[in-house]
Tab-separated table of C-alpha atoms in Angstrom:
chain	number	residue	atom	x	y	z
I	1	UNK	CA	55.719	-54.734	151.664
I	2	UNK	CA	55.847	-55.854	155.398
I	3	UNK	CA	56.016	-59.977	156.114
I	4	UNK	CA	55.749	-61.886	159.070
I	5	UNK	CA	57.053	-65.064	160.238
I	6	UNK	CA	56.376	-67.778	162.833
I	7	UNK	CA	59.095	-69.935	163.019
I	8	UNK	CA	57.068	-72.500	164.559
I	9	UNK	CA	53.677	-74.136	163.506
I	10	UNK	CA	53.377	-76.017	166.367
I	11	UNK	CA	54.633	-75.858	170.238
I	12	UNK	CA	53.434	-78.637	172.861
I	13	UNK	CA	54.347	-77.957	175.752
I	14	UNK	CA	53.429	-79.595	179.336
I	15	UNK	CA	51.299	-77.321	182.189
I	16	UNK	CA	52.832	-74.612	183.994
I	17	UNK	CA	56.132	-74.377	181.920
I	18	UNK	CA	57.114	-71.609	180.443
I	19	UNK	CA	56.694	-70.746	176.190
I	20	UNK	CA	58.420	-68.908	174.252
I	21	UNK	CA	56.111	-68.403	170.568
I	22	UNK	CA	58.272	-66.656	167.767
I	23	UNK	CA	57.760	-63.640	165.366
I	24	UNK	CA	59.803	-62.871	162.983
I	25	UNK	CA	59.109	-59.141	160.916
I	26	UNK	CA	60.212	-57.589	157.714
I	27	UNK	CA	59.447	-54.192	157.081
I	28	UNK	CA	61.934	-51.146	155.706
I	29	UNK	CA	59.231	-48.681	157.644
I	30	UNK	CA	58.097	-48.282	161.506
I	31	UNK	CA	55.127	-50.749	161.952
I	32	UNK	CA	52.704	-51.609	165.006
I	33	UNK	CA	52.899	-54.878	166.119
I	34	UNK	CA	50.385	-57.266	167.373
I	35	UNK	CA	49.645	-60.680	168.901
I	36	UNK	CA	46.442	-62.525	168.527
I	37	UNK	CA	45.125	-65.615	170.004
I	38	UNK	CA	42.522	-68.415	168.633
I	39	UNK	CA	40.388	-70.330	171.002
I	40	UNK	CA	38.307	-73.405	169.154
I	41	UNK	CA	35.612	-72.424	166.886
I	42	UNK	CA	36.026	-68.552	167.761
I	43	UNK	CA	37.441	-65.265	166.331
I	44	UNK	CA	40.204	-63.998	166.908
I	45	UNK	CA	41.340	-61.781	170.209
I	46	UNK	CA	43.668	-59.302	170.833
I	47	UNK	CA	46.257	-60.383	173.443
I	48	UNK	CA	48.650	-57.439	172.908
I	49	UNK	CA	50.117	-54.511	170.763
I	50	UNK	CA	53.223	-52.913	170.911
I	51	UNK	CA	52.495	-49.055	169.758
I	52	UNK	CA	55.645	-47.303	170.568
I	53	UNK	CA	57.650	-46.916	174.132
I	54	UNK	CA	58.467	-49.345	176.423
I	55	UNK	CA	59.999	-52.625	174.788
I	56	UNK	CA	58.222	-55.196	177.087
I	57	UNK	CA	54.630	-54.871	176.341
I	58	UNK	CA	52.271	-56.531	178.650
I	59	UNK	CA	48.776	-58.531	177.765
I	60	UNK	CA	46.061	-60.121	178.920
I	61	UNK	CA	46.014	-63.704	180.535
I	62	UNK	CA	50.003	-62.751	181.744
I	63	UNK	CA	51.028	-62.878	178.413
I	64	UNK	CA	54.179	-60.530	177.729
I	65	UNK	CA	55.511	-59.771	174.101
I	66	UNK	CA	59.389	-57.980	173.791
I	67	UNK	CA	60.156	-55.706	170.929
I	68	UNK	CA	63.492	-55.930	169.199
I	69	UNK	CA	64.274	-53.549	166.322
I	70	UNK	CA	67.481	-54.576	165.990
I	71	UNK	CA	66.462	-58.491	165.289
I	72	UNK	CA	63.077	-57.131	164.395
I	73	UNK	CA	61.453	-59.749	166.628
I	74	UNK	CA	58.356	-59.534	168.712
I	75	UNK	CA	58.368	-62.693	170.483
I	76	UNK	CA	55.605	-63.866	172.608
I	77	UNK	CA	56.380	-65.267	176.624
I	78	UNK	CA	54.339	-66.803	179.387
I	79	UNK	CA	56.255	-67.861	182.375
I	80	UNK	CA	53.623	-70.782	183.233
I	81	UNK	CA	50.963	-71.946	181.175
I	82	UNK	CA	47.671	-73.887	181.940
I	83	UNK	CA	45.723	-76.052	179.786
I	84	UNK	CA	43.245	-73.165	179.063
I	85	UNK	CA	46.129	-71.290	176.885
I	86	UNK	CA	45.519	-74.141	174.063
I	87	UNK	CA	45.029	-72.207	171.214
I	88	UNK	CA	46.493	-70.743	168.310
I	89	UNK	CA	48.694	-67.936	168.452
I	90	UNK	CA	48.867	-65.151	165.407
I	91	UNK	CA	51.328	-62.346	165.149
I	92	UNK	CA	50.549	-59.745	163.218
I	93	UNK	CA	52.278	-56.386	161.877
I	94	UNK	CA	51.196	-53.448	160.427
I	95	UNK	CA	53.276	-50.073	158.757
I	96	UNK	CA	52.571	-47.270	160.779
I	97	UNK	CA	49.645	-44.477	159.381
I	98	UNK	CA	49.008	-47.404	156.715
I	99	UNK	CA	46.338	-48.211	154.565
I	100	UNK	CA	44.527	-50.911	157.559
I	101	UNK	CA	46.428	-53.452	156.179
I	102	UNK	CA	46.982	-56.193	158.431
I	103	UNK	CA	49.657	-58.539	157.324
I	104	UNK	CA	49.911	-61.976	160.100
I	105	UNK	CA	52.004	-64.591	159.696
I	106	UNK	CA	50.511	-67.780	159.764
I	107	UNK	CA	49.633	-68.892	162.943
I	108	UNK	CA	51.208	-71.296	165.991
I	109	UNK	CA	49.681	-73.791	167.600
I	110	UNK	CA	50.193	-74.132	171.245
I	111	UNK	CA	48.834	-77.557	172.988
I	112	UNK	CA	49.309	-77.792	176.971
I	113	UNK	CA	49.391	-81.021	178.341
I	114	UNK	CA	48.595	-81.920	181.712
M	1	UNK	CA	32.814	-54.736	174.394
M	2	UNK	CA	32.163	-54.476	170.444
M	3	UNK	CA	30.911	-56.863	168.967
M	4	UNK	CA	31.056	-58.379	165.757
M	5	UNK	CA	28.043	-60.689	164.343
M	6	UNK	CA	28.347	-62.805	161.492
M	7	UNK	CA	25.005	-64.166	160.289
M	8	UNK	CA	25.833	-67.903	160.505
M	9	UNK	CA	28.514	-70.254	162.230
M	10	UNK	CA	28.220	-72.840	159.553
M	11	UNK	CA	27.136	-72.982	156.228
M	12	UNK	CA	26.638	-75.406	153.364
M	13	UNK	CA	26.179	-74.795	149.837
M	14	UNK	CA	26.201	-76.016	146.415
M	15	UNK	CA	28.665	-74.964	143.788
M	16	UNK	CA	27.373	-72.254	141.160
M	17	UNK	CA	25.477	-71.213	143.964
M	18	UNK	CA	25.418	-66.776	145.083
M	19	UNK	CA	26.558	-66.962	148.434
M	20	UNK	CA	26.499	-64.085	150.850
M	21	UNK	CA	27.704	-63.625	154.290
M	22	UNK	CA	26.820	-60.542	156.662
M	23	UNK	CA	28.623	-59.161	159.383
M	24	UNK	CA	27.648	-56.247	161.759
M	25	UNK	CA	29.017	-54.417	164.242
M	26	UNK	CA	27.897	-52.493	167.022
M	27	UNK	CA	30.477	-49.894	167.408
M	28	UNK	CA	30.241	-47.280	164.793
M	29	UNK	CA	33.600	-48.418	163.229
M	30	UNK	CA	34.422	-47.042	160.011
M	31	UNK	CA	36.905	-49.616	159.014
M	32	UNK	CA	35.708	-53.912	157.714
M	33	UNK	CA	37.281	-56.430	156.811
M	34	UNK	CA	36.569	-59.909	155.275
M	35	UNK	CA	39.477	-62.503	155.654
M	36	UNK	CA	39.758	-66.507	154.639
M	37	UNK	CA	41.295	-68.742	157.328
M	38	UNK	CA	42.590	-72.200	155.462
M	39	UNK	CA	45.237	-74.282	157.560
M	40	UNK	CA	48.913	-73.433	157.070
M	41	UNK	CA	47.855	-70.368	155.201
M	42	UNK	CA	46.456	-67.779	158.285
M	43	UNK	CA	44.492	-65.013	157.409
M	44	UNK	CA	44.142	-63.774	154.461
M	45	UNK	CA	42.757	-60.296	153.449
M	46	UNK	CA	39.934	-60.332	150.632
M	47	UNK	CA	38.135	-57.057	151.063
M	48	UNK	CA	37.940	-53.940	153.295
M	49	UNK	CA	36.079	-51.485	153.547
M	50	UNK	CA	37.005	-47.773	155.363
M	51	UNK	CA	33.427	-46.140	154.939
M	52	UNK	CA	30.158	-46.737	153.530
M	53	UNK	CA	29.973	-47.697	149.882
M	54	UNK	CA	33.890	-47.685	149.683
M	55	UNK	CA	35.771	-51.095	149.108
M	56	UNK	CA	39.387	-51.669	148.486
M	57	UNK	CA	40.640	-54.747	147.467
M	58	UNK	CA	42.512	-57.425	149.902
M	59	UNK	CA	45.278	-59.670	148.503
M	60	UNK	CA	42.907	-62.788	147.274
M	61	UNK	CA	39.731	-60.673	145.670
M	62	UNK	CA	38.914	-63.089	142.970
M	63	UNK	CA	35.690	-64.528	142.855
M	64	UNK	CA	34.346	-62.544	145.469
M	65	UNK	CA	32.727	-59.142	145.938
M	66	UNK	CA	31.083	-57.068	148.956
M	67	UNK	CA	28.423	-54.212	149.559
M	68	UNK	CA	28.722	-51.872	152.518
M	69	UNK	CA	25.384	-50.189	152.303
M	70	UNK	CA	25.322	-49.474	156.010
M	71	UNK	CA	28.150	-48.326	158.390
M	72	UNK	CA	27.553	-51.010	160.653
M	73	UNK	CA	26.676	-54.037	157.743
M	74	UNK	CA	29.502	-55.687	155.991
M	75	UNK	CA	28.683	-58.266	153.190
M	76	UNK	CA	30.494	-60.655	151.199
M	77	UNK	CA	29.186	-62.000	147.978
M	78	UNK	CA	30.660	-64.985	146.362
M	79	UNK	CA	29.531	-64.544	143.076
M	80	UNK	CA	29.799	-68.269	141.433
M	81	UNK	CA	30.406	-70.007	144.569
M	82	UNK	CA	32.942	-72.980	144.063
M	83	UNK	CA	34.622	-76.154	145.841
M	84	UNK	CA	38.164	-73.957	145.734
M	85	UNK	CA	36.103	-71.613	148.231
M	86	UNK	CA	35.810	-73.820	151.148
M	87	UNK	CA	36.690	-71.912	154.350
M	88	UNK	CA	36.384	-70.796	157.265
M	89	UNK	CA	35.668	-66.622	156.644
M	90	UNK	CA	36.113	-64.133	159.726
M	91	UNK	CA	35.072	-60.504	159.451
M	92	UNK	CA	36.774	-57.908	161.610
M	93	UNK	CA	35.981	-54.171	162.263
M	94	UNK	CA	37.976	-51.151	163.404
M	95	UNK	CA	37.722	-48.179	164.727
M	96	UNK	CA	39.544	-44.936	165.235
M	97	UNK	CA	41.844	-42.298	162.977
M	98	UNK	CA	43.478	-43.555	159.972
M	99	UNK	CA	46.517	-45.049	161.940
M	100	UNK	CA	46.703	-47.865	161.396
M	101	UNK	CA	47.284	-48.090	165.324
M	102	UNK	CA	43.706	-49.469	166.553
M	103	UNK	CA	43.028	-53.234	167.164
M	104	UNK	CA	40.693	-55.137	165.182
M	105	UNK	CA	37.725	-56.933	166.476
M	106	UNK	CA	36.796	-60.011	165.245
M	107	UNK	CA	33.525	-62.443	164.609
M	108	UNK	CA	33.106	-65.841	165.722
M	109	UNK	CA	33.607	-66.704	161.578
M	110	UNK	CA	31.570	-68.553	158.839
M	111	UNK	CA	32.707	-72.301	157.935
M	112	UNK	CA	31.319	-72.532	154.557
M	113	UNK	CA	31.729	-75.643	152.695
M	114	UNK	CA	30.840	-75.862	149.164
M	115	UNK	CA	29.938	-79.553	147.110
């Protein structure tokens, strides 16, 4: 069975620095790879999937995952954030021609101060 | 855009109670879902369903069931509800071939509290 981890609950960090959120993946089969983000008192929205191809997936809001098969990472990057990122952050991983089963790991928490 | 409704934002009720939530979606997706959010857990799969009046069971399926009577209505059913099933409950739908390789689109959720 695939895992996921987020190595950090929480990340503050201060306006227009760059963040770095971690993903962590276990899985002895190809999988599809997602990020998610939270806003207050909402649902869930896709920021980004990495399918197959190109390493360096890009997402909405300038958000930018990397794929690593080799450290089977899929970390999350934004070279300058604004208080409207605050959120929380969900990774997410899935074997590929699966059952639907989404497995995410459990969730970071990103606060930008001003 | 799809879109995902789920009947109420915020809902209170008392324990022993038959709870249900509904969720539909606009998009003619075949696939539902029904997950708990609890802090320092994340999501957590209860049901899905990948057609009407098919259900497979999620990783936490106790004490709750669903009905997919419709391809567009999802519902969950807490049978006995109790205080251990305080939550906030998000439906999701997808659409697409059996992949595994489509996004899922999410509702706004249900916080139900239960005395």
């Amino acid at each position: 069975a695939q895992s996921v981890t987020q190595l950090d609950s929480q990340v503050p960090v201060f306006e227009e620095a760059p963040v770095e959120l971690r993903c962590n993946y276990s899985s002895s089969v190809s999988v599809y790879l997602f990020w998610y983000v939270q806003y207050p008192n909402q649902g869930l929205q896709l920021l980004l999937k990495y399918l197959s191809g190109s390493t360096l997936v890009k997402g909405i809001n300038g958000f930018e995952a990397e794929f690593n098969k080799s450290q089977t990472s899929f970390h999350l990057r934004k070279p300058s954030v604004h208080i409207s990122d605050t959120a929380e952050y969900f990774c997410a991983v899935r074997v590929r021609g699966s059952n639907y089963k989404l497995t995410f790991g459990k969730g970071t928490l990103l606060t930008v101060n001003p | 855009d799809v879109k995902v409704t789920q009947s109420s934002r915020y809902l209170v009720k008392r324990t022993g109670e038959k709870v249900f939530l509904e969720c539909v979606q606009d998009m003619d997706h075949e696939n539902m879902f029904w997950y708990r959010q609890d802090p320092g857990l994340g999501l957590r799969l209860i049901y899905f369903s990948y057609d009407v009046k098919m259900k497979e069971k999620g990783d936490i399926p106790e004490g709750y069931s669903v009905s997919r009577e419709k391809k567009e209505r999802f519902s969950l059913i807490l049978e006995s509800a109790s205080t251990n099933q305080t939550s906030m409950y998000l439906c999701a739908s997808e659409g697409g071939a059996r992949y595994g390789n489509q996004p899922q689109h999410f509702g706004d959720g249900t916080r139900l509290s239960i005395l």
